[in-house]
Coordinates of C-alpha atoms in Angstrom, one line a residue:
Chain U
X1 CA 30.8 8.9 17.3
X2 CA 33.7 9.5 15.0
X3 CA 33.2 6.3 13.5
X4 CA 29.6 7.2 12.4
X5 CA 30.4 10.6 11.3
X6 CA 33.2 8.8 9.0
X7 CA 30.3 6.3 8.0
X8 CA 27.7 9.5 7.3
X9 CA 30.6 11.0 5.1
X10 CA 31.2 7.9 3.4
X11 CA 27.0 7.2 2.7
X12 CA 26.9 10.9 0.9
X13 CA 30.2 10.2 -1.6
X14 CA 28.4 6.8 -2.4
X15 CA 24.8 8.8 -2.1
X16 CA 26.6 11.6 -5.0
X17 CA 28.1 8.8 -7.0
X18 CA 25.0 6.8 -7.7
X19 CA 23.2 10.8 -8.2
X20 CA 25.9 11.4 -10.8
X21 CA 25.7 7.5 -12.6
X22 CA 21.6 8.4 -12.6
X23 CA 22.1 11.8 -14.2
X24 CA 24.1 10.1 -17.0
X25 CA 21.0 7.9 -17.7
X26 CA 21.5 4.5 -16.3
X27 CA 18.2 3.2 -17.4
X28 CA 19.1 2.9 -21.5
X29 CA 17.4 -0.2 -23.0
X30 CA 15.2 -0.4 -20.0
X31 CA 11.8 -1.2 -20.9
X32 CA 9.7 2.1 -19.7
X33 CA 6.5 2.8 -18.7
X34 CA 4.7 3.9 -22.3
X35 CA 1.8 5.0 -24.0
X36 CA 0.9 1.5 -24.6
X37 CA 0.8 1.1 -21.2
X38 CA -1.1 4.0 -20.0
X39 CA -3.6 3.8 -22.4
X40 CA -4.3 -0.2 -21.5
X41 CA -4.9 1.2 -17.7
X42 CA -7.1 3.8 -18.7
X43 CA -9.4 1.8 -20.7
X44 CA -9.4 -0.5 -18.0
X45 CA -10.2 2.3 -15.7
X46 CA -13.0 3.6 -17.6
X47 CA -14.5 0.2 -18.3
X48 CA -14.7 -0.7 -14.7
X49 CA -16.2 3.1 -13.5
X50 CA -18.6 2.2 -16.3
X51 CA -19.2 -1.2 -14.7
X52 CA -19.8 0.6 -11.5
X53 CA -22.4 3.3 -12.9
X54 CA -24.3 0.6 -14.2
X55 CA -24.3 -1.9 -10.9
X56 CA -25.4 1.5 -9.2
X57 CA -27.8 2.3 -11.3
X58 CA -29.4 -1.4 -12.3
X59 CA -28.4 -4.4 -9.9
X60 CA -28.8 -2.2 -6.4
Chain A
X1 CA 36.8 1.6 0.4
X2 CA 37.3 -0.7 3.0
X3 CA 35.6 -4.1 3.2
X4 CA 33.6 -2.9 6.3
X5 CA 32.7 0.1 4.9
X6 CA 31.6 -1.3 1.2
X7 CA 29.4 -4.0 3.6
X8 CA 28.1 -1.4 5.0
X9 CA 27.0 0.8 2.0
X10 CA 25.9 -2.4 0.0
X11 CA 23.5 -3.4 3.5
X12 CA 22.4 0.5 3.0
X13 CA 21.4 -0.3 -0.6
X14 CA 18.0 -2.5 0.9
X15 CA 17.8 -1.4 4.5
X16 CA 18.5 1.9 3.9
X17 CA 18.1 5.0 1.4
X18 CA 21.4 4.5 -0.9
X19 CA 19.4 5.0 -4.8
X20 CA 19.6 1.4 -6.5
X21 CA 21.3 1.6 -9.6
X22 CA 20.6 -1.4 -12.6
X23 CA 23.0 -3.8 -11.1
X24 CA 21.3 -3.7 -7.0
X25 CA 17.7 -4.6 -8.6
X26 CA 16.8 -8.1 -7.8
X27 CA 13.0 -8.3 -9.0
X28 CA 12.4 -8.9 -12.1
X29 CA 8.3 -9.4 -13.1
X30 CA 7.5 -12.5 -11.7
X31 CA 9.6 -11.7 -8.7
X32 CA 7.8 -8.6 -7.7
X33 CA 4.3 -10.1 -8.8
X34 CA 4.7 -13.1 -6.1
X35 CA 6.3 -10.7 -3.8
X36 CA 3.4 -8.2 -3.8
X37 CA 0.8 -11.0 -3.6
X38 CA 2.6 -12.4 -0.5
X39 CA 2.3 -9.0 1.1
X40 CA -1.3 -8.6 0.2
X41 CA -2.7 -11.4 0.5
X42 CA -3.1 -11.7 4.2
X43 CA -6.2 -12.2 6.6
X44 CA -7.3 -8.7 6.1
X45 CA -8.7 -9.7 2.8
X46 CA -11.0 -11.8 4.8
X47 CA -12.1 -9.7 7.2
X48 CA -12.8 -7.1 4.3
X49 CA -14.6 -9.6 2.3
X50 CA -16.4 -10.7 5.5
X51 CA -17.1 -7.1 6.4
X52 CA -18.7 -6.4 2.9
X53 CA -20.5 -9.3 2.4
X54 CA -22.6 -8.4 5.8
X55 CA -23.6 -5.5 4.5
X56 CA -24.4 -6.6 0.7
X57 CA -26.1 -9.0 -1.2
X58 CA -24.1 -11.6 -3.0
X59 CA -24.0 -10.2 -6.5
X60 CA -22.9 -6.8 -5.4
X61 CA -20.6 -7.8 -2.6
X62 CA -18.7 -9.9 -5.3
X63 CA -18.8 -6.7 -7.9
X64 CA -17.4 -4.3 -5.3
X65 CA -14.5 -6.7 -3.9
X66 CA -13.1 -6.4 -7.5
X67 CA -14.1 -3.5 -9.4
X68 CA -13.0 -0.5 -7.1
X69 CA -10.0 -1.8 -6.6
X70 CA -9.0 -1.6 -10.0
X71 CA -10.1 1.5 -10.9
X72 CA -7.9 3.6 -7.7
X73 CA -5.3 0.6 -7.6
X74 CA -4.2 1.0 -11.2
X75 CA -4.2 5.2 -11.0
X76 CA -2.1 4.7 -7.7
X77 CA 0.3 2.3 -8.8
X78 CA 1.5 5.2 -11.2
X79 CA 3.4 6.1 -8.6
X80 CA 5.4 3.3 -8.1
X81 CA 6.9 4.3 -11.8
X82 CA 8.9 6.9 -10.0
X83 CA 10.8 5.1 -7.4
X84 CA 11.5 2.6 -9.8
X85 CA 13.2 4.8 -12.8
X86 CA 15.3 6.4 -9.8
X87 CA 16.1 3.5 -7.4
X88 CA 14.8 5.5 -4.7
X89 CA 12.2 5.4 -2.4
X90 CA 8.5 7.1 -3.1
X91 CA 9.0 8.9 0.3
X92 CA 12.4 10.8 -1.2
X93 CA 10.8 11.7 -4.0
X94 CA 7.9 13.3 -2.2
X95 CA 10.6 15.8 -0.1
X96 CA 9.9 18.1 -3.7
X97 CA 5.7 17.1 -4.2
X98 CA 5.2 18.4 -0.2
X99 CA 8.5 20.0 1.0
X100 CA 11.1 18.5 3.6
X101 CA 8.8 19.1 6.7
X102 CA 5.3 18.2 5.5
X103 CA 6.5 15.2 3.4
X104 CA 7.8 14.5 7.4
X105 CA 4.4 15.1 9.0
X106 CA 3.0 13.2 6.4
X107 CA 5.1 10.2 6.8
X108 CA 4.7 9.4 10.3
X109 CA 1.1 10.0 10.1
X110 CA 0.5 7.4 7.2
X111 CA 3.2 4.9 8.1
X112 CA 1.9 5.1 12.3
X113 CA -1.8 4.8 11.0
X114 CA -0.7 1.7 8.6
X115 CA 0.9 -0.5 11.4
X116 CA -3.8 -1.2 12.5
X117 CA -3.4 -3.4 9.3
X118 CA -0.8 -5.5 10.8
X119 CA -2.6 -5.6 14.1
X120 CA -5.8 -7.1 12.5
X121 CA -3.4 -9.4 10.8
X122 CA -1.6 -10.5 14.0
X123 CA -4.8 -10.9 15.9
X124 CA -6.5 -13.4 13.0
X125 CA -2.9 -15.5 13.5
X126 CA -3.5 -15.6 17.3
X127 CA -7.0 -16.6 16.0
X128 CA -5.8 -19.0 13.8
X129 CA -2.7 -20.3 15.7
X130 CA -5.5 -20.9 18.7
X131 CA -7.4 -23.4 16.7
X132 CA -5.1 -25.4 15.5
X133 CA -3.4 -25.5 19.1
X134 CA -7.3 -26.7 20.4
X135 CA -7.0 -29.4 17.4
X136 CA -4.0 -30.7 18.4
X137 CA -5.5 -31.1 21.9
X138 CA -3.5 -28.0 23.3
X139 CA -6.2 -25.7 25.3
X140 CA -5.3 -21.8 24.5
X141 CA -7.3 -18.9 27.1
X142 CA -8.8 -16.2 25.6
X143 CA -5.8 -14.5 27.9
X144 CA -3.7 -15.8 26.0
X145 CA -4.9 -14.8 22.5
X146 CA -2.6 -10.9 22.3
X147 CA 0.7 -13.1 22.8
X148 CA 0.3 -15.6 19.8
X149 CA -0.6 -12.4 17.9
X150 CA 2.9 -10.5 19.5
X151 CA 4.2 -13.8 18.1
X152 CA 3.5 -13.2 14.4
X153 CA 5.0 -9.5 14.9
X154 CA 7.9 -11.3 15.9
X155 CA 8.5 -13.9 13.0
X156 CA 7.9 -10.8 11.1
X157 CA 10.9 -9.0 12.4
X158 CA 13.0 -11.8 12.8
X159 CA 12.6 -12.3 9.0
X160 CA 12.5 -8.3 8.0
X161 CA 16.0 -8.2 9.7
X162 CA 17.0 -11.0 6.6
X163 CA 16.3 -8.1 3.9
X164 CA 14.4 -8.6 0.9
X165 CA 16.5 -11.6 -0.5
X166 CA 15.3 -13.5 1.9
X167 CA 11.9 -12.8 1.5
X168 CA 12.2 -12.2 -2.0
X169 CA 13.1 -16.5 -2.2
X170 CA 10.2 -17.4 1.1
X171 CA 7.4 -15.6 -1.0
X172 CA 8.6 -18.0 -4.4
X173 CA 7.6 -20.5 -1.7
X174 CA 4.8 -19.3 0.1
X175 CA 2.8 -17.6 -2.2
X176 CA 2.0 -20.5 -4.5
X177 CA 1.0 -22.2 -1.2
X178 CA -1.4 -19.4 -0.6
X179 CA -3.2 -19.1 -4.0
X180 CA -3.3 -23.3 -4.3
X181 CA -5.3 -23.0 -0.9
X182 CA -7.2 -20.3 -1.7
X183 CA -8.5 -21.8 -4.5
X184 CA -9.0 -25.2 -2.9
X185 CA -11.0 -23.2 -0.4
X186 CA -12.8 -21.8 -2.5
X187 CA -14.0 -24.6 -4.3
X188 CA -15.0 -26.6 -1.4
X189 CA -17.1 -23.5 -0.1
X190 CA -18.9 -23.3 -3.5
X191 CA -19.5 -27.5 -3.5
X192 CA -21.6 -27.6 0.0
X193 CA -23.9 -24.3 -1.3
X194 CA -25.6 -23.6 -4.7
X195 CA -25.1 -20.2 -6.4
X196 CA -28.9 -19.6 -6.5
X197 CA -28.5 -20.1 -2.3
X198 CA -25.7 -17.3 -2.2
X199 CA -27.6 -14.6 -4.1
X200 CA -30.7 -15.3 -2.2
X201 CA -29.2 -15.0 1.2
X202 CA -29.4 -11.5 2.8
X203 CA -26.9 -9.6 4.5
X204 CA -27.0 -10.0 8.5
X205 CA -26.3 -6.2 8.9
X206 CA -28.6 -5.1 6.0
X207 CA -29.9 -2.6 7.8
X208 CA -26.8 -0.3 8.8
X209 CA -27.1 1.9 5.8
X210 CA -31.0 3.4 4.5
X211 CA -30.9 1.7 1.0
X212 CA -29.0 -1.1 -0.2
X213 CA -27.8 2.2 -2.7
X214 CA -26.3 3.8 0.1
X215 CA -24.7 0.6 1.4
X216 CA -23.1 -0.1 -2.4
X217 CA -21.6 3.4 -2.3
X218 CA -20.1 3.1 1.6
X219 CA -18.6 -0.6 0.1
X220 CA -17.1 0.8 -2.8
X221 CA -15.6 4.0 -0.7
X222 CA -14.0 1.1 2.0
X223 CA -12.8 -0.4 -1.3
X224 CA -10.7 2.2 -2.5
X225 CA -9.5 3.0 1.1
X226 CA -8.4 -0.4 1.3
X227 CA -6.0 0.1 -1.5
X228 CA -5.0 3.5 -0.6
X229 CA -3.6 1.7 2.7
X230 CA -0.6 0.5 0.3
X231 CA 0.4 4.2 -0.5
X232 CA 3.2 4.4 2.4
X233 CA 4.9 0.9 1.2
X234 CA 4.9 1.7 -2.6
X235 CA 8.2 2.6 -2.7
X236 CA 10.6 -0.2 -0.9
X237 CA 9.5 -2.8 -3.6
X238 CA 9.3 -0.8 -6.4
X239 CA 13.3 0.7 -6.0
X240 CA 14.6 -2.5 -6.2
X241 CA 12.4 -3.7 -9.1
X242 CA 14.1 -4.1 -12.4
X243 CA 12.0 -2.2 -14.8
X244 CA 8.9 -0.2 -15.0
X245 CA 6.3 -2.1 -16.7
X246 CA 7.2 -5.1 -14.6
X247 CA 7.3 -2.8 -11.2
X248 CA 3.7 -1.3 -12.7
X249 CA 1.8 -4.4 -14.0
X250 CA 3.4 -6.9 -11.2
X251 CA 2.3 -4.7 -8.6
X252 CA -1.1 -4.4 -10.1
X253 CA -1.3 -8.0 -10.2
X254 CA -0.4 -8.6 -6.6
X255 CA -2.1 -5.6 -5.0
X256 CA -5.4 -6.1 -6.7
X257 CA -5.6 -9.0 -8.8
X258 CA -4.3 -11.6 -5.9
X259 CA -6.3 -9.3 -2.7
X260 CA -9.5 -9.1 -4.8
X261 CA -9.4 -12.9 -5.3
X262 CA -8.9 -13.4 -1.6
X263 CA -11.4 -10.9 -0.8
X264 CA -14.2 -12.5 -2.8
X265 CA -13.1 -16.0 -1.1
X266 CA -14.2 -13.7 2.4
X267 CA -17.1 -13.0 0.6
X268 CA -18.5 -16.2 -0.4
X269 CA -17.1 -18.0 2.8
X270 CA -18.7 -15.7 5.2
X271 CA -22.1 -15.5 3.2
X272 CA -22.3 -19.0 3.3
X273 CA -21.4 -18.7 7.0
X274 CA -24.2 -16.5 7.1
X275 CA -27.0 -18.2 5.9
X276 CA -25.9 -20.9 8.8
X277 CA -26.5 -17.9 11.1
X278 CA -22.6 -17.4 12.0
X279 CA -21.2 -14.2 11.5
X280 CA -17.7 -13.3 11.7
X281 CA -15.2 -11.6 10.1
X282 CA -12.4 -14.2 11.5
X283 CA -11.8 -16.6 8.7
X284 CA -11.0 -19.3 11.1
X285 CA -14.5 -19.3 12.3
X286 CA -15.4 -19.9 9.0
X287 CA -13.4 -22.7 8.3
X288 CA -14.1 -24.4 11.5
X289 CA -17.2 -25.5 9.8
X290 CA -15.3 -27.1 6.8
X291 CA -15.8 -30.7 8.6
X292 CA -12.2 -32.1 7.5
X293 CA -9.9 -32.0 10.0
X294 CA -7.1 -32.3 7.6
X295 CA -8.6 -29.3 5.8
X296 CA -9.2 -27.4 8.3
X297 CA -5.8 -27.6 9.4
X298 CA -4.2 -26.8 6.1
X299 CA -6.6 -23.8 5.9
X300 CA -5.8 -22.1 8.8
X301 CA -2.3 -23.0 8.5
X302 CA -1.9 -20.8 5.0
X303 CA -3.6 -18.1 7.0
X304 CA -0.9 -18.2 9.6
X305 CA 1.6 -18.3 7.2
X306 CA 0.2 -15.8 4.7
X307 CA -0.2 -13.3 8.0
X308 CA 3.9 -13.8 8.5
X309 CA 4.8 -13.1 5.4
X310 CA 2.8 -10.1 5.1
X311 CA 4.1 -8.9 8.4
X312 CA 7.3 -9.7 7.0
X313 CA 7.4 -7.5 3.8
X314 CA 5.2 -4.6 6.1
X315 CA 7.9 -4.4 8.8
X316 CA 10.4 -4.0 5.8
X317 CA 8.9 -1.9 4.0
X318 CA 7.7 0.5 6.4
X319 CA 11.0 0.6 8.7
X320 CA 12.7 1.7 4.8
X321 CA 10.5 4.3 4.8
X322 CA 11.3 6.1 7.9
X323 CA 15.1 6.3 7.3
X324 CA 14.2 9.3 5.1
X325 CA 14.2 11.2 8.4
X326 CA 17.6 10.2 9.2
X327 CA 19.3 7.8 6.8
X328 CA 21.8 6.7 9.5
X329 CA 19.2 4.8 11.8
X330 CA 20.0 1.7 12.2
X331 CA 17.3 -0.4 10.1
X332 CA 17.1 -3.0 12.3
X333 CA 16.0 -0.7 15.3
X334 CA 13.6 0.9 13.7
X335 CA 11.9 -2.4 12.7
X336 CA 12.4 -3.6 16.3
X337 CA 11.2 0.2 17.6
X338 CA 7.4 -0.2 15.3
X339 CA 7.4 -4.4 16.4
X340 CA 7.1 -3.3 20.2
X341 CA 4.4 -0.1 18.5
X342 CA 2.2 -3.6 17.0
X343 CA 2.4 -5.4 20.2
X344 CA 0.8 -2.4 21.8
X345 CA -1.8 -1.8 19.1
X346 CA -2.1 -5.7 19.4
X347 CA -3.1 -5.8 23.3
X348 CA -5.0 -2.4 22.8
X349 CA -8.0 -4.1 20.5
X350 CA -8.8 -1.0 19.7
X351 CA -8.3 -1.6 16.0
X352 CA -11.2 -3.9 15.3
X353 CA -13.8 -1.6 17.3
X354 CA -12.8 1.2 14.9
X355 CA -12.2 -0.7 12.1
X356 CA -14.3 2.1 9.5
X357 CA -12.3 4.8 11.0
X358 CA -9.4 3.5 10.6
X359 CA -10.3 2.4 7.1
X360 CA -11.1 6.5 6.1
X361 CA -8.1 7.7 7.3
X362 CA -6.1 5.3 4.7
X363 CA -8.4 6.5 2.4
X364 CA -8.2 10.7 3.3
X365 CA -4.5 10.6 3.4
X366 CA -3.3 7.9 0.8
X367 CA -6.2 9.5 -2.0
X368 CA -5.3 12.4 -2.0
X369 CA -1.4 11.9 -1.3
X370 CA -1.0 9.7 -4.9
X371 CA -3.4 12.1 -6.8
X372 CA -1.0 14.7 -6.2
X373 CA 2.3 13.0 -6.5
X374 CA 1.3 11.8 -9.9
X375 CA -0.1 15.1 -11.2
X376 CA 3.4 16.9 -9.6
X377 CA 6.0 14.3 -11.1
X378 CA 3.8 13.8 -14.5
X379 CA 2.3 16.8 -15.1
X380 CA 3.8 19.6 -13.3
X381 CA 7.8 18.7 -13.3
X382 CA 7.5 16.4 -16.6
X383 CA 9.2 14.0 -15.3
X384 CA 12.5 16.6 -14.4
X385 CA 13.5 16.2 -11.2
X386 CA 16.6 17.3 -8.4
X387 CA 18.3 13.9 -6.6
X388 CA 20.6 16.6 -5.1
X389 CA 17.8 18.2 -3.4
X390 CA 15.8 15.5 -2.3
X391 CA 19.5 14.0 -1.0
X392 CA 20.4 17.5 0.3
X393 CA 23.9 17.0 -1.7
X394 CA 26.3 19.5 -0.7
X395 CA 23.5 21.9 0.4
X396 CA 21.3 21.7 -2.6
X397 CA 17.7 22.3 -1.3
X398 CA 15.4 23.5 -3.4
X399 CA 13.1 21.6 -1.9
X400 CA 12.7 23.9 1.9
X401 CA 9.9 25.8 0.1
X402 CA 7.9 27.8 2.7
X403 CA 9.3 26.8 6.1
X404 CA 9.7 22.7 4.8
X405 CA 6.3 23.3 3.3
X406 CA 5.0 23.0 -0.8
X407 CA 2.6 25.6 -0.4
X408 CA 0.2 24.8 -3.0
X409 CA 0.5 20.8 -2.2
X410 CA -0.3 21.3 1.4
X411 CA -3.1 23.7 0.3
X412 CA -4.6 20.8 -2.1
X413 CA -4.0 18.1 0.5
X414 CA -6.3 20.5 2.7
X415 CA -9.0 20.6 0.6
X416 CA -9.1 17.3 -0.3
X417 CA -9.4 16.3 2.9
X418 CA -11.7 19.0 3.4
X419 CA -14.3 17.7 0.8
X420 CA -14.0 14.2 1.9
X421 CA -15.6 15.2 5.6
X422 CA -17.8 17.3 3.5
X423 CA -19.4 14.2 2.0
X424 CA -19.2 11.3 4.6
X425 CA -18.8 11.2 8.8
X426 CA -17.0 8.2 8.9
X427 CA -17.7 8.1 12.8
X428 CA -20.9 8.0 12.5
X429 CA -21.3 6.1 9.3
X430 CA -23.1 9.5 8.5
X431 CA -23.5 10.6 4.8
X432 CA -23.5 14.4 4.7
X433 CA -24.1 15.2 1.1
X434 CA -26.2 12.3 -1.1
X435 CA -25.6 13.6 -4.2
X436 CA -21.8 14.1 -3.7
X437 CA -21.9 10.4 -2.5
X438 CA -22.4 9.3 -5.7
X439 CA -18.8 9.7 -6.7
X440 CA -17.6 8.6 -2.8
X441 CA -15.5 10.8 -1.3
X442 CA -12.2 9.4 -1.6
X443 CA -13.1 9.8 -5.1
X444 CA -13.5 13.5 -5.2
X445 CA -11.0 14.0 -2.6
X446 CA -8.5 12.3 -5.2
X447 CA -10.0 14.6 -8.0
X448 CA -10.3 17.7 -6.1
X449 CA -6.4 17.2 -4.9
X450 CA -5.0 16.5 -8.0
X451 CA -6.8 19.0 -10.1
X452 CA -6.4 22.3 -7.9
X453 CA -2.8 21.3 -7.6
X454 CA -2.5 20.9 -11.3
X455 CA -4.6 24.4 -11.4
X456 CA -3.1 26.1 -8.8
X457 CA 0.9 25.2 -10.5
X458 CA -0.6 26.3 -14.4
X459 CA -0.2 30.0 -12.2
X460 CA 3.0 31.8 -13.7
X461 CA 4.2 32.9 -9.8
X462 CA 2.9 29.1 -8.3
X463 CA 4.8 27.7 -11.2
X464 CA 8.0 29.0 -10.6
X465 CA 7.8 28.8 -6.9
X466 CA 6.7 24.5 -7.7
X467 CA 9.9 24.4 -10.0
X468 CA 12.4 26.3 -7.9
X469 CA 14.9 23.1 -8.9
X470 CA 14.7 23.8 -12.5
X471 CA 17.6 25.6 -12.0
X472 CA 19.8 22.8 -10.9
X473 CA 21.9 19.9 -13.0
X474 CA 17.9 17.7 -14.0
X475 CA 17.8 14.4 -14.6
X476 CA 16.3 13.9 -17.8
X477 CA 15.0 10.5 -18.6
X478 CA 15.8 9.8 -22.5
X479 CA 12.7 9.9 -24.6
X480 CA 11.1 7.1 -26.1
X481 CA 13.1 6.4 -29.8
X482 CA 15.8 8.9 -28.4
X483 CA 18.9 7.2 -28.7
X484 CA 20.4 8.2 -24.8

């Protein structure tokens, strides 16, 4: 039992360190998640709705 | 530290909820596109494919194995964005969407009602494992069919307790394999039947659903269910993935560009099966008819192996998930605790006789569940979020809410789930409202949770109740051109 609580106590310093190393942006350089992207999944969203309007509509 | 201690914590960083920082992520594009196609491909894209292609004709089973998928798969994969910017799992991020207590209720519901998939998997490798057994001259009993499925839960745990280096290196092998046959299959199905044959045959159970309108809308609504039944499992992968795009696009790849293709083999294999009067969802029926041995052999083989591999990466994945409710469980016991839950679900059969059930109730939890996670962490919080609170750090917890409870989340969940049993009785097979079908209702149960939560959190009072964390040390993510 002791040995897990010292275990728990050691998981939150690590758990606060990594918090702390986030908070001070560890992504730099990363390659995010842009506009480029989202707007290349939403025209490929709308094209395939429109794909299924028109299956619904002409080929049932 | 002490060595035990730091192989503790670095074991805690991929069986466990420790946030993976830069240096912990081990998949980089390719890795996490072959490692998501390894999960999803399994034999559940046959029975799906199967499944549709009884119910449509050729042309519009093939258009709905593909096309709903990417339409919800690429608005749900927005979600894996999160876990990935923060090396944490989805399932501590949504402690601040639903609140410590609901995001609990909601977890053990979705990751309990996700373990049917790997029970229809297990029982297509008993399936499959039986007939290669009867070609090798080994007789299996029908008896004996729930223990070679208990033995692909197994391999699966044996291999989950490995970690996802392990599997990370087995999918750079296996999944190849898998597409290779799949194709191969495919192409020998196509060379003993003619196109023109396919689109003429008609569906065995064309007559389930009123109009062959009707039967279109109920295929596309099991579509999107089916990839709403990855929403639990979005986060393991994604944490450990090295950047967004690659976590995002990968994904998308694996999840619906690699399942749709082995759905649309289900399709074509079991319509051909089909016009020779054989109908079954069980791919090894199927290719029992191939008339090569060797092929057969190889076929059914990949399925076995695709099926272990799946289980694999779902026993992973899913045992991660539950350690938000208490990150010092013992990984491997957990996985060992939901193996022995399969087995049961396994022996139980009750999976395939309520197959369209449990299909909807991917679909009611996991539609509205992303619509409102990415409306919360996109449009609501703006991307500013609390660790602390979702970590409970020295007693931050801005995240209690209303007795463990987002208020206006819960209340959008409600009605989403509300408006999808408006529309359809998926008990029944029952449409309620025609007119509402039209848009299926794990389409406007995504809608309707995702824009009264937006709504409901444009309120002044809801707003500052939503952003009670605003008031603690954010993490702000550096804007694009923004030196950090």
């Amino acid at each position: 039992m002791k040995k897990q609580e010292e275990f728990l106590e050691v998981l939150d310093q690590e758990i606060e360190s990594r918090i702390k190393t986030i908070e001070a942006s560890d992504y730099e350089g990363v390659p995010e998640f842009n506009k480029t992207d989202g707007i290349l999944s939403a025209v490929t969203i709308v094209v395939c709705i429109g794909i299924l309007i028109f299956t619904y509509n002409f080929l049932c | 530290m002490g060595n035990k201690a730091e192989n503790q914590i670095n074991d805690e960083i991929y069986t466990g909820v420790v946030p993976a920082l830069k240096k912990d992520r081990i998949y980089d594009s390719k890795a996490i596109t072959i490692a998501a196609a390894g999960f999803g491909v399994a034999s559940w894209c046959y029975v799906q494919g199967g499944w549709i292609s009884s119910l449509l004709p050729f042309h519009l089973a093939v258009i709905v194995s593909l096309i709903p998928m990417i339409v919800f798969g690429l608005l749900m994969m927005l979600c894996v964005i999160i876990p990935t910017r923060y090396g944490i799992d989805l399932w501590i991020y949504q402690k601040a969407v639903f609140g410590y207590g609901f995001c609990s209720i909601l977890c053990i519901v979705a990751i309990l009602t996700n373990w049917g998939w790997y029970a229809v998997n297990s029982n297509v490798f008993a399936n499959a494992s039986s007939t290669l057994l009867k070609m090798a001259g080994i007789p299996v009993s029908s008896a004996a069919i729930p223990w070679l499925g208990s033995l692909c839960a197994i391999l699966g745990l044996v291999l989950a307790m490995k970690g996802p280096h392990l599997v990370k290196y087995a999918t750079y092998i296996m999944v190849p394999c898998l597409l290779a046959v799949g194709l191969l299959l495919l192409i020998k199905t196509m060379s003993t039947t003619t196109l023109t044959d396919l689109m003429n045959s008609k569906p065995m159970y064309a007559d389930t659903y009123p109009s062959t309108k009707i039967a279109f809308l109920c295929m596309v609504e099991a579509m999107f269910g089916f990839i709403f039944a990855w929403y639990p499992v979005l986060g393991s992968m994604s944490r450990i993935t090295k950047t967004e795009r690659a976590s995002y696009w990968g994904q998308s790849a694996g999840y619906i560009g690699a399942m749709a293709f082995f759905v649309i083999i289900g399709v074509v294999s079991s319509t051909l099966m089909g016009n020779l009067g054989v109908y079954s969802t069980d791919p090894t029926d199927w290719l029992a008819h191939l008339g090569n041995p060797v092929w057969q052999a190889v076929s059914i083989g990949a399925i076995a192996l695709a099926n272990i591999t799946t289980q694999t990466l779902g026993c992973y994945c899913l045992s991660l998930a539950t350690k938000i409710f208490k990150p010092s469980w013992d990984y491997r016991k957990i996985a060992a605790g939901y193996t022995v839950f399969v087995i049961a679900m396994i022996f139980w059969q009750g999976v395939w006789e309520y197959y369209n059930v449990f299909l909807a109730a991917t679909a009611v939890i996991g539609a509205p569940a992303c619509a409102i996670i990415v409306v919360d962490y996109f449009l609501v919080r703006k991307g500013n979020v609390s660790l602390r609170s979702m970590f409970k750090i020295k007693g931050e917890d801005s995240y209690e809410y209303t007795f463990g409870c987002n208020i206006p989340a819960v209340i959008s969940f409600a009605l989403a789930v509300a408006s999808y049993l408006f529309i359809y009785d998926p008990l029944n097979y029952v449409v309620r409202n025609e007119t509402l079908m039209k848009f299926t209702p794990t389409g406007i149960a995504f809608v309707v949770a995702g824009l009264s939560y937006f709504l409901m959190c444009q309120i002044p009072a809801v707003k500052a109740y939503v952003l009670r964390d605003a008031k603690e040390a954010e993490v702000k993510y550096p804007e694009e051109g923004v030196e950090a």
